Short mmCIF file of C-alpha atoms in Angstrom, two decimals:
data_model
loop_
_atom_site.label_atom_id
_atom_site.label_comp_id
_atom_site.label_asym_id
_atom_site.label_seq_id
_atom_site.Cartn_x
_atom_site.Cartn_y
_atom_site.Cartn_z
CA UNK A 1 0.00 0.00 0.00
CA UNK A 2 1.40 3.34 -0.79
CA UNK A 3 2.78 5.52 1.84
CA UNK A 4 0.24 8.58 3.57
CA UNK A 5 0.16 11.80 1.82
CA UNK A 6 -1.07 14.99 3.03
CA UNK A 7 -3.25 16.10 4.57
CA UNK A 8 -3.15 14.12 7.39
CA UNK A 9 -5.15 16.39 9.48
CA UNK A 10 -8.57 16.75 7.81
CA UNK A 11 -10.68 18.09 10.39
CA UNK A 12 -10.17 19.95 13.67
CA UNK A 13 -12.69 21.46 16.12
CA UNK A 14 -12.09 23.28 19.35
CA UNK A 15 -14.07 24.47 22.09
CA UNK A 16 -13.15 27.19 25.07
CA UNK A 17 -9.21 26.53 24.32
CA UNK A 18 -7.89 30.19 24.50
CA UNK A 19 -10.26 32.20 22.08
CA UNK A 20 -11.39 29.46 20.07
CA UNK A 21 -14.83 29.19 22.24
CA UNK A 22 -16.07 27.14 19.23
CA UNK A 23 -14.24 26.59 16.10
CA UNK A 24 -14.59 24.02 13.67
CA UNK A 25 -12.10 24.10 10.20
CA UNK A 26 -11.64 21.63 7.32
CA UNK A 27 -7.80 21.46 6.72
CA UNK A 28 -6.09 20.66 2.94
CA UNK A 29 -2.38 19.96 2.04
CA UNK A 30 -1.51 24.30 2.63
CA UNK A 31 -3.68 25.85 5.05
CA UNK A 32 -3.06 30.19 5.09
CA UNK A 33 -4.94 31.43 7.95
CA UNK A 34 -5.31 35.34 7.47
CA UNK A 35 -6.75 38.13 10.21
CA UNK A 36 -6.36 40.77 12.22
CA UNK A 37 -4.01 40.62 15.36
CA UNK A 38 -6.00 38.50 18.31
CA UNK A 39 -7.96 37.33 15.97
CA UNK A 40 -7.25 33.77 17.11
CA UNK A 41 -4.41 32.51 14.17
CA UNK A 42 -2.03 32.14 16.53
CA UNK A 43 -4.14 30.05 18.72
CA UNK A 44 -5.57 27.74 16.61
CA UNK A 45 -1.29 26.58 15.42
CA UNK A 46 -1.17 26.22 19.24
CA UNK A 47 -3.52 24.39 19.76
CA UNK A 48 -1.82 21.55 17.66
CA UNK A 49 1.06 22.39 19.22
CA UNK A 50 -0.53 22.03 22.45
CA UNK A 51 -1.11 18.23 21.19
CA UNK A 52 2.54 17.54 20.54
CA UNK A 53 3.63 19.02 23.13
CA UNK A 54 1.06 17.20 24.99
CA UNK A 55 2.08 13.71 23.70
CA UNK A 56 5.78 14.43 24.19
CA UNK A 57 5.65 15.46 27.93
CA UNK A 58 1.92 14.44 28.94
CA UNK A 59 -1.21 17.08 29.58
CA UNK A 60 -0.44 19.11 32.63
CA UNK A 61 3.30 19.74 31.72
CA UNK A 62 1.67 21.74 28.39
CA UNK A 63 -1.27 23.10 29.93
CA UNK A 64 1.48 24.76 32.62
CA UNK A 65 3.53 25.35 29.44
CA UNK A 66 1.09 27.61 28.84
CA UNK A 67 -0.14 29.60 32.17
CA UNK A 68 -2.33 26.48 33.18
CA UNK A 69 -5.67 25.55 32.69
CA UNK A 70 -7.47 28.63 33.77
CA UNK A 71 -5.09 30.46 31.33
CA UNK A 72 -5.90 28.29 28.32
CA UNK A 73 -9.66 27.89 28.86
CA UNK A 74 -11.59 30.76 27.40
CA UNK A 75 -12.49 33.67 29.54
CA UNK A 76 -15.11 35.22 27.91
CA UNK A 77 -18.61 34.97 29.14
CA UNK A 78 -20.58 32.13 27.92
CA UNK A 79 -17.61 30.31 29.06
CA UNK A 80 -17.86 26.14 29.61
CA UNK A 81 -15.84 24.29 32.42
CA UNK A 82 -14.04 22.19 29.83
CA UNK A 83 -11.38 22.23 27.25
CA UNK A 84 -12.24 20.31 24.28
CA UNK A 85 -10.38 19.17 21.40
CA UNK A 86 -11.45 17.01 18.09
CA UNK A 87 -9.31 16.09 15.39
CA UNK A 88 -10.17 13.83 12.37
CA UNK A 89 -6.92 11.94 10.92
CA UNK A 90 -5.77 9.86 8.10
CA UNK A 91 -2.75 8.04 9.22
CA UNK A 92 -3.36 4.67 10.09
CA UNK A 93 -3.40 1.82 6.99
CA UNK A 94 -7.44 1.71 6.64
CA UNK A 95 -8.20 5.39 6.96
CA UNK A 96 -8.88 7.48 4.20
CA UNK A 97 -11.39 10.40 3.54
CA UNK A 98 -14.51 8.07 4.24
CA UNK A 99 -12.87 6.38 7.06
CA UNK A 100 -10.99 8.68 9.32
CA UNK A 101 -8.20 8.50 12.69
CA UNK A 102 -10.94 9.98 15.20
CA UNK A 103 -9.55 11.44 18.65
CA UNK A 104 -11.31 13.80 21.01
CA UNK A 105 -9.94 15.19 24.61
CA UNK A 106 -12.40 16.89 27.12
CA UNK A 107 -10.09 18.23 30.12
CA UNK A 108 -11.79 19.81 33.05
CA UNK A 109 -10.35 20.82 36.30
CA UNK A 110 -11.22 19.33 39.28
CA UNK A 111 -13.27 21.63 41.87
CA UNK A 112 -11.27 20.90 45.14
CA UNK A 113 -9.74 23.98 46.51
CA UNK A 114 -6.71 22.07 48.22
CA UNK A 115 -5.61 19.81 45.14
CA UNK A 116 -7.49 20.63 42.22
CA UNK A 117 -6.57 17.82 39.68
CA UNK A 118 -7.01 17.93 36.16
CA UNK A 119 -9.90 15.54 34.65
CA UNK A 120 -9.95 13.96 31.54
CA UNK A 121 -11.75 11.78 28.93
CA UNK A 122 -10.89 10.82 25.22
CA UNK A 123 -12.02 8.73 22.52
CA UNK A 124 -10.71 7.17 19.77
CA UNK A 125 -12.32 5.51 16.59
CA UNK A 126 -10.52 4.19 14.13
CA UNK A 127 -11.55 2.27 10.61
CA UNK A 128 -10.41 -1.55 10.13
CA UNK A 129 -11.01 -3.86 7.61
CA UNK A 130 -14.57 -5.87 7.27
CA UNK A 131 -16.33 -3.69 9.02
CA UNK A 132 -14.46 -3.94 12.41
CA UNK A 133 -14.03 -0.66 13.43
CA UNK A 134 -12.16 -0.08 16.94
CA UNK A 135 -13.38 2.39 19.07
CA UNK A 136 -11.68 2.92 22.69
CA UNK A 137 -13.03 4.92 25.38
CA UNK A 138 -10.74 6.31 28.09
CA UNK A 139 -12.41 7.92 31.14
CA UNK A 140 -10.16 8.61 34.13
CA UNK A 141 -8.31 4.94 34.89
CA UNK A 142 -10.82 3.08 32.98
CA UNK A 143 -10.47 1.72 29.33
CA UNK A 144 -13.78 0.80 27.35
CA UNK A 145 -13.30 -1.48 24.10
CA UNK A 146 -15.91 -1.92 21.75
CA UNK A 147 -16.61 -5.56 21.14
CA UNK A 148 -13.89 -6.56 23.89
CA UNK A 149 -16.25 -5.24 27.00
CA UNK A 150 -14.62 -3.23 29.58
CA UNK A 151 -11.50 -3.88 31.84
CA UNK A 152 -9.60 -1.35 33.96
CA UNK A 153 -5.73 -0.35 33.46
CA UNK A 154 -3.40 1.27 35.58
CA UNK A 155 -3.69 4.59 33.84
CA UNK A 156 -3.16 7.15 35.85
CA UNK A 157 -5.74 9.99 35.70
CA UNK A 158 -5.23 13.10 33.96
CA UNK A 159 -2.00 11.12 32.08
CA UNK A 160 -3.36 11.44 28.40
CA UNK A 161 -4.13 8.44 26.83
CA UNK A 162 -2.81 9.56 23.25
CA UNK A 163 0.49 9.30 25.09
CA UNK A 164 0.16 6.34 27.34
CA UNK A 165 -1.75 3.98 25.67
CA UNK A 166 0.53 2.42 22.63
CA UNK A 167 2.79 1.63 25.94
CA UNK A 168 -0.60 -0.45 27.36
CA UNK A 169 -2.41 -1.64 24.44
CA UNK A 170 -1.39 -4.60 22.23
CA UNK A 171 -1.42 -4.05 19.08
CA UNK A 172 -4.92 -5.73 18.07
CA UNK A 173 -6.63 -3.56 21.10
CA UNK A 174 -5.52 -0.29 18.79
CA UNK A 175 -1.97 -0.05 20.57
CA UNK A 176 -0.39 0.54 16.92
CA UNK A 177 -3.56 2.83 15.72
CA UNK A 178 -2.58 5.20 18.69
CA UNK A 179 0.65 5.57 18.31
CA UNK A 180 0.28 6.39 14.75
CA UNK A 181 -2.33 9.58 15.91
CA UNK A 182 0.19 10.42 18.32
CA UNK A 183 3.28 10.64 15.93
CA UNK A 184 1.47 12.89 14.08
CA UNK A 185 1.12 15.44 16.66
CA UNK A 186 4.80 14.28 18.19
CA UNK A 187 5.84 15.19 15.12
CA UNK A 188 4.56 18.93 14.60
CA UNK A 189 6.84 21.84 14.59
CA UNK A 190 5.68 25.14 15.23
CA UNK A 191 8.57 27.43 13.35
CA UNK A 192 8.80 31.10 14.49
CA UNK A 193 12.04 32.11 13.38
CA UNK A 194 14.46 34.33 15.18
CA UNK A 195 16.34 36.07 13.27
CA UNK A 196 19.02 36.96 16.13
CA UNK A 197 19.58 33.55 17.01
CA UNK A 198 19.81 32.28 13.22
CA UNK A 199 21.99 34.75 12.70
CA UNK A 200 24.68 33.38 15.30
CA UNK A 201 27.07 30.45 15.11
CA UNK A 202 25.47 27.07 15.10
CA UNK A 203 26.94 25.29 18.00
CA UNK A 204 27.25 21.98 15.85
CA UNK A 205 28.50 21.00 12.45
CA UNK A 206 25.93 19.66 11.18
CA UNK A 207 21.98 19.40 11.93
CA UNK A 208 19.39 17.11 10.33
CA UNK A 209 16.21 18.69 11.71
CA UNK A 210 16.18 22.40 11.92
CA UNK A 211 14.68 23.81 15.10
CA UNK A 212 11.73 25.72 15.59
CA UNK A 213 13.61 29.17 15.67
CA UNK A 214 15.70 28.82 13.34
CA UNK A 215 18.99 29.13 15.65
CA UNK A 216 20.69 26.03 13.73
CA UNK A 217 20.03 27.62 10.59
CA UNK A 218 24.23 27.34 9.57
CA UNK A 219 24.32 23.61 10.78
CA UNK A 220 21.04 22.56 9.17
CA UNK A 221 21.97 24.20 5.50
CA UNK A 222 25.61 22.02 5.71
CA UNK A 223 23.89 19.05 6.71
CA UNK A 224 21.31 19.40 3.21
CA UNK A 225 24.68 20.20 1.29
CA UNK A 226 26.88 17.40 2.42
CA UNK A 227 24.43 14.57 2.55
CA UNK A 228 21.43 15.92 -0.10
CA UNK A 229 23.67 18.05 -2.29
CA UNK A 230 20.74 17.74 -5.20
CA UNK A 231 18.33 19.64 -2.81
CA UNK A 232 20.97 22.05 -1.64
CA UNK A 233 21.84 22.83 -5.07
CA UNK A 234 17.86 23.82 -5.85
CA UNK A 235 18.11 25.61 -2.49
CA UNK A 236 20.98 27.90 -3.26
CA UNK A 237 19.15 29.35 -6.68
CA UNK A 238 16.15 29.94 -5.35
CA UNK A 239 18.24 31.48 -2.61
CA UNK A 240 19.90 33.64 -5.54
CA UNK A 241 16.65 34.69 -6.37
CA UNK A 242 15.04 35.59 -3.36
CA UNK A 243 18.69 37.74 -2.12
CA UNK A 244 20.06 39.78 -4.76
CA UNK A 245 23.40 39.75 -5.46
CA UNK A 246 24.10 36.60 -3.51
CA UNK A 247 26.21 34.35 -5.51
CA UNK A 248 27.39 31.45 -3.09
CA UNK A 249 26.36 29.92 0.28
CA UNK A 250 29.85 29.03 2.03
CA UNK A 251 30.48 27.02 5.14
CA UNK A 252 33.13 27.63 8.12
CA UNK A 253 33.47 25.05 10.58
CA UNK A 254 34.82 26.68 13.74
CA UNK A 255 36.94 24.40 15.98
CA UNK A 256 37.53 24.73 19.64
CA UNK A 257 36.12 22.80 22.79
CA UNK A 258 32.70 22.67 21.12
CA UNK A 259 32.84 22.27 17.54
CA UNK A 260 30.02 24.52 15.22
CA UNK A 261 29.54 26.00 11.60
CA UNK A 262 29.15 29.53 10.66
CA UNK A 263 27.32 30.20 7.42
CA UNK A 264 28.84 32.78 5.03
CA UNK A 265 26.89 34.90 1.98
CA UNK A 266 29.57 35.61 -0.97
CA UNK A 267 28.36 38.43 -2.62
CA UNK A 268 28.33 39.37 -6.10
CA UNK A 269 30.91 42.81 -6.37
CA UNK A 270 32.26 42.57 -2.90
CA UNK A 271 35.34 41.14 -1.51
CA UNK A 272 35.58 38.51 0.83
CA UNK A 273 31.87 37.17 2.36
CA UNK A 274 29.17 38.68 4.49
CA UNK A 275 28.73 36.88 7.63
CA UNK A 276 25.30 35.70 8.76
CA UNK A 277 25.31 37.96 11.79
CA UNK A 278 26.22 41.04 9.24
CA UNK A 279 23.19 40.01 6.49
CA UNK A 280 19.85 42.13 6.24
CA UNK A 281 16.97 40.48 8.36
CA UNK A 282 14.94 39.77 5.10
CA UNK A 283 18.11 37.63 3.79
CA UNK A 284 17.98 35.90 6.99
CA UNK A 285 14.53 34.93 6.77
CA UNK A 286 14.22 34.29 3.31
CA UNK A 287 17.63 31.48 4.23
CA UNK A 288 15.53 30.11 7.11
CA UNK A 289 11.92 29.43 4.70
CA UNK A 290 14.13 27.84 2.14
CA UNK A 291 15.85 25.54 4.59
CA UNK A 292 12.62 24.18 5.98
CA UNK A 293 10.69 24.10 2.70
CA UNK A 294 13.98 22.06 1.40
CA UNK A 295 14.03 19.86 4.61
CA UNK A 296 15.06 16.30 3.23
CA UNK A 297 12.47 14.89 6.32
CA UNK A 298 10.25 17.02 7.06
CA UNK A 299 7.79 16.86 9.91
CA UNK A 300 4.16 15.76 8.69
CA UNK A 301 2.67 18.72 10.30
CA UNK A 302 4.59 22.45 9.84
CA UNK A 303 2.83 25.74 10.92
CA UNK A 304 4.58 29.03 10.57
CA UNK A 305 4.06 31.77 11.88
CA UNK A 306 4.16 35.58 9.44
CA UNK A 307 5.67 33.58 6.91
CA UNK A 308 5.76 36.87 5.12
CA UNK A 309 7.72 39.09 7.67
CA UNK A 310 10.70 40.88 6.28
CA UNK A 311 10.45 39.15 2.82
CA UNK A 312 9.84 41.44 -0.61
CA UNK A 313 6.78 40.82 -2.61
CA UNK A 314 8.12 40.27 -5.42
CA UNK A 315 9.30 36.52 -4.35
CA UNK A 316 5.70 35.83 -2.80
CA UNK A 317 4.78 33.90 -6.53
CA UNK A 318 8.04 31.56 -6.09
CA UNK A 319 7.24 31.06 -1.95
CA UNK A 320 3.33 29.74 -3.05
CA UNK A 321 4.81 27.50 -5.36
CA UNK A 322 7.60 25.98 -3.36
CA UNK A 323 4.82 25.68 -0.43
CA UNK A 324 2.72 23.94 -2.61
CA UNK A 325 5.44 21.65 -4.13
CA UNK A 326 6.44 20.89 -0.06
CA UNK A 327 3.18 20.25 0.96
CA UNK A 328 3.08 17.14 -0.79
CA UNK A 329 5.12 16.28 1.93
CA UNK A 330 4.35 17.78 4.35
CA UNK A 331 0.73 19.73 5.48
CA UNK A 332 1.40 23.45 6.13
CA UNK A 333 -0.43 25.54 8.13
CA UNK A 334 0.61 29.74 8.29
CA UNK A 335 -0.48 32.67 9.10
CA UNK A 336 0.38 35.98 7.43
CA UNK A 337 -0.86 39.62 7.20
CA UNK A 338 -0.18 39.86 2.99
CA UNK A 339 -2.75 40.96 0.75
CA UNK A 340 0.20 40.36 -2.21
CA UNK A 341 0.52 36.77 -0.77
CA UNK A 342 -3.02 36.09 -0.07
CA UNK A 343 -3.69 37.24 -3.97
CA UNK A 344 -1.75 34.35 -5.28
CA UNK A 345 -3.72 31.83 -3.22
CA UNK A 346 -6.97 29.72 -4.56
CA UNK A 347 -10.11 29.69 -2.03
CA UNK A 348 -9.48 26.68 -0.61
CA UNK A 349 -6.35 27.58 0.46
CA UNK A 350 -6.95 30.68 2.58
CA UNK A 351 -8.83 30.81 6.17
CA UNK A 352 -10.03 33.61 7.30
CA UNK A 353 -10.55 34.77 11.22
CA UNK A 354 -11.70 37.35 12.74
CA UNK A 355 -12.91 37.83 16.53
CA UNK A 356 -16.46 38.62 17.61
CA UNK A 357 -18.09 40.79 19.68
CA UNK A 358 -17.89 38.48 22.72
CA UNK A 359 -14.32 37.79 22.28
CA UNK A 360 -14.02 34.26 20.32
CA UNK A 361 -12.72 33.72 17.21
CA UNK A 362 -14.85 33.54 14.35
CA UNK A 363 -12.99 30.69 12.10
CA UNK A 364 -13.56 30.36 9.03
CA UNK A 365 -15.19 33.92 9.29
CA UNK A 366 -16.59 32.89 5.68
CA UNK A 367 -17.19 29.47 4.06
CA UNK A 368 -14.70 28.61 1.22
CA UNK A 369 -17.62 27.61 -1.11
CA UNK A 370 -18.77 31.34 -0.59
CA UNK A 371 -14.88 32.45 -1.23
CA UNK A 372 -14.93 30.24 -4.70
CA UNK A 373 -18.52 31.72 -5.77
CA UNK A 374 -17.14 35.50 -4.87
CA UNK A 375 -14.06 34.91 -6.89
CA UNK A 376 -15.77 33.06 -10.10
CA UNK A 377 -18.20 36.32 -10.40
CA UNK A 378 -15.41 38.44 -10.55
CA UNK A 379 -13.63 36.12 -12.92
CA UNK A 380 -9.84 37.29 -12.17
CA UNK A 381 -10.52 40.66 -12.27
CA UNK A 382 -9.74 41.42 -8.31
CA UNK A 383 -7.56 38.86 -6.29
CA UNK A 384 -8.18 37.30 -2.96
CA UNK A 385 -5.70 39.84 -1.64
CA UNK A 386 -8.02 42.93 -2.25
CA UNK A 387 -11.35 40.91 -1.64
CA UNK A 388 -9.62 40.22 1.65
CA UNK A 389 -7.81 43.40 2.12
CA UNK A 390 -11.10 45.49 1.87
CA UNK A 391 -13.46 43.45 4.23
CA UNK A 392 -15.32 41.46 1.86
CA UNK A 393 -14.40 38.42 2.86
CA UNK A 394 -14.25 39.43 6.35
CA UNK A 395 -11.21 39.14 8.83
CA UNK A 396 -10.09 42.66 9.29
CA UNK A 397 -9.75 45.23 12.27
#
């Protein structure tokens, strides 16, 4: 059978988890969420985040991650005592767009004063052959099979289940089905790049997964050119393009106790090389999007946040096509505040949020379907961009 594709995430919904009081969005191979600031983007990439994160160091380590449970649940009035999270998959060998990777997670917080422990519940549903779909119920220490009846394992409550159970399970209770919904959230990365710390001295030679700020940005690049020098070579001319006058990418290892790389820019007309630390921020950032759209192994999800900061619109048509080329590989979700970016996007691409009057997020703030109708009767004539850009499609301050 041939290998998962993206998406892998086809469906996530969200209730009282920051502002996302209710929020239900249908989720393609590149996802662009667009909005004004507080409008909720940020949260909903956090919120799959909060998943990983969740998986890698169980739920109240990323719930205090993030202020705690009263600081994640939504504070607004009409406000429910619960967290909830569902997500719709296809990652396991019988799922598919009919037959999805169900999970959901209700956490509440328990009402003593003294000890207040977190409470929890999730379910899982996944498709199997012949009709003999596996469905697993996990409610405090308690595990509920379908067709299997109940017995009771020594989970401990508030652990999350996503996490603990491939550890518990064998494999024909669903012990391999959960760990494959769990590596997909393991797996995320969440990239907001720093441009001061990409801009230093990578503290290792080489890298083979670049980190979520971009501060192994030198280490990561010499690891694609020594061991995927193919890739590195259609990194460096789209790196041409996006940096004028660049003309090579050169690598310094620096000895000493702890052995690193520093990444050099030759320039076109100028002697010797620009160092990293000396390059414009837009060059920087523009280095750090090629390296992760170029990653030889990339994650299966990758959000970004302002993919657009500091970059010049006139590369925006290249940077939709190399995200679209990547996402066959991996499922993007972004958020940016471009009109010229958003312009060379189809409808089904773009996700627009916007925040009510009681203070949740409104996402999608319009339907795609209503997007694709808007831009047929217009027939080219204005782009997404503009429709976006002057409140038609909502989304703005």
């Amino acid at each position: 059978m041939a290998a998962k594709r993206p998406p892998y995430l086809l469906r996530l919904k969200v209730g009282n988890f920051r502002s996302l009081r209710d929020v239900e969005v249908h989720l393609g191979p590149l996802n662009v969420l667009v909005g004004p600031n507080g409008s909720g983007k940020s949260n909903l990439l956090d919120v799959i985040a909060f998943l990983g994160d969740a998986v890698r160091t169980d739920l109240a380590p990323a719930l205090d991650a993030r202020g705690g449970f009263d600081r994640v649940r939504f504070r607004g009035t009409r406000s429910s005592p619960s967290i909830s999270i569902e997500a719709e998959a296809s990652v396991t060998k019988n799922s598919g767009a009919g037959a999805t990777d169900d999970y959901s997670l209700t956490v509440t917080r328990g009402r003593s004063t003294q000890r207040p422990e977190l409470r929890r519940q999730e379910r899982f549903e996944f498709n199997r052959p012949a009709g003999q779909d596996q469905q697993i119920v996990v409610n405090g220490g308690h595990i509920t099979f379908t067709r299997k009846g109940d017995r009771t394992a020594s989970l401990r409550e508030g652990a999350l289940g996503l996490a603990s159970l491939p550890k518990l399970l064998e494999p024909e209770e669903g012990g391999d089905q959960v760990l494959e919904l769990a590596e997909l959230f393991a797996s995320v990365r969440l990239f907001d790049i720093d441009v001061a710390s990409a801009r230093l001295p990578s503290r290792e030679r080489y890298s083979r997964t670049l980190a979520p700020n971009a501060s192994n940005l030198a280490a990561f690049l010499a690891y694609i050119h020594e061991e995927h020098p193919d890739r590195f070579q259609a990194l460096g001319d789209d790196a041409r393009a996006f940096i004028p006058g660049l003309e090579v990418l050169e690598f310094v290892p620096v000895g000493g106790a702890a052995e690193g790389m520093v990444l050099n820019l030759v320039e076109r007309g100028l002697s010797g090389s620009t160092t990293l630390g000396e390059a414009s921020y837009g060059s920087v950032r523009a280095l750090a999007l090629l390296a992760l759209l170029y990653d030889p192994s990339p994650p299966r999800l990758t959000c970004i946040e302002e993919i657009d900061h500091g970059l010049h619109p006139h590369i925006l048509d290249r940077l939709v096509d190399l995200l679209r080329e990547a996402s066959s590989r991996t499922q993007f979700l972004i958020a940016t505040h471009s009109p010229a970016l958003v312009n060379r996007l189809s409808p089904d691409e773009l996700i627009v949020c916007e925040r009510g009057e009681n203070a949740a997020s409104r996402i999608p703030a319009i339907e795609p379907r209503l997007v694709r109708e808007m831009e047929r009767e217009l027939r080219g004539e204005v782009g997404l961009g503009e429709l976006w850009f002057t409140g038609a499609l909502g989304g703005v301050p």
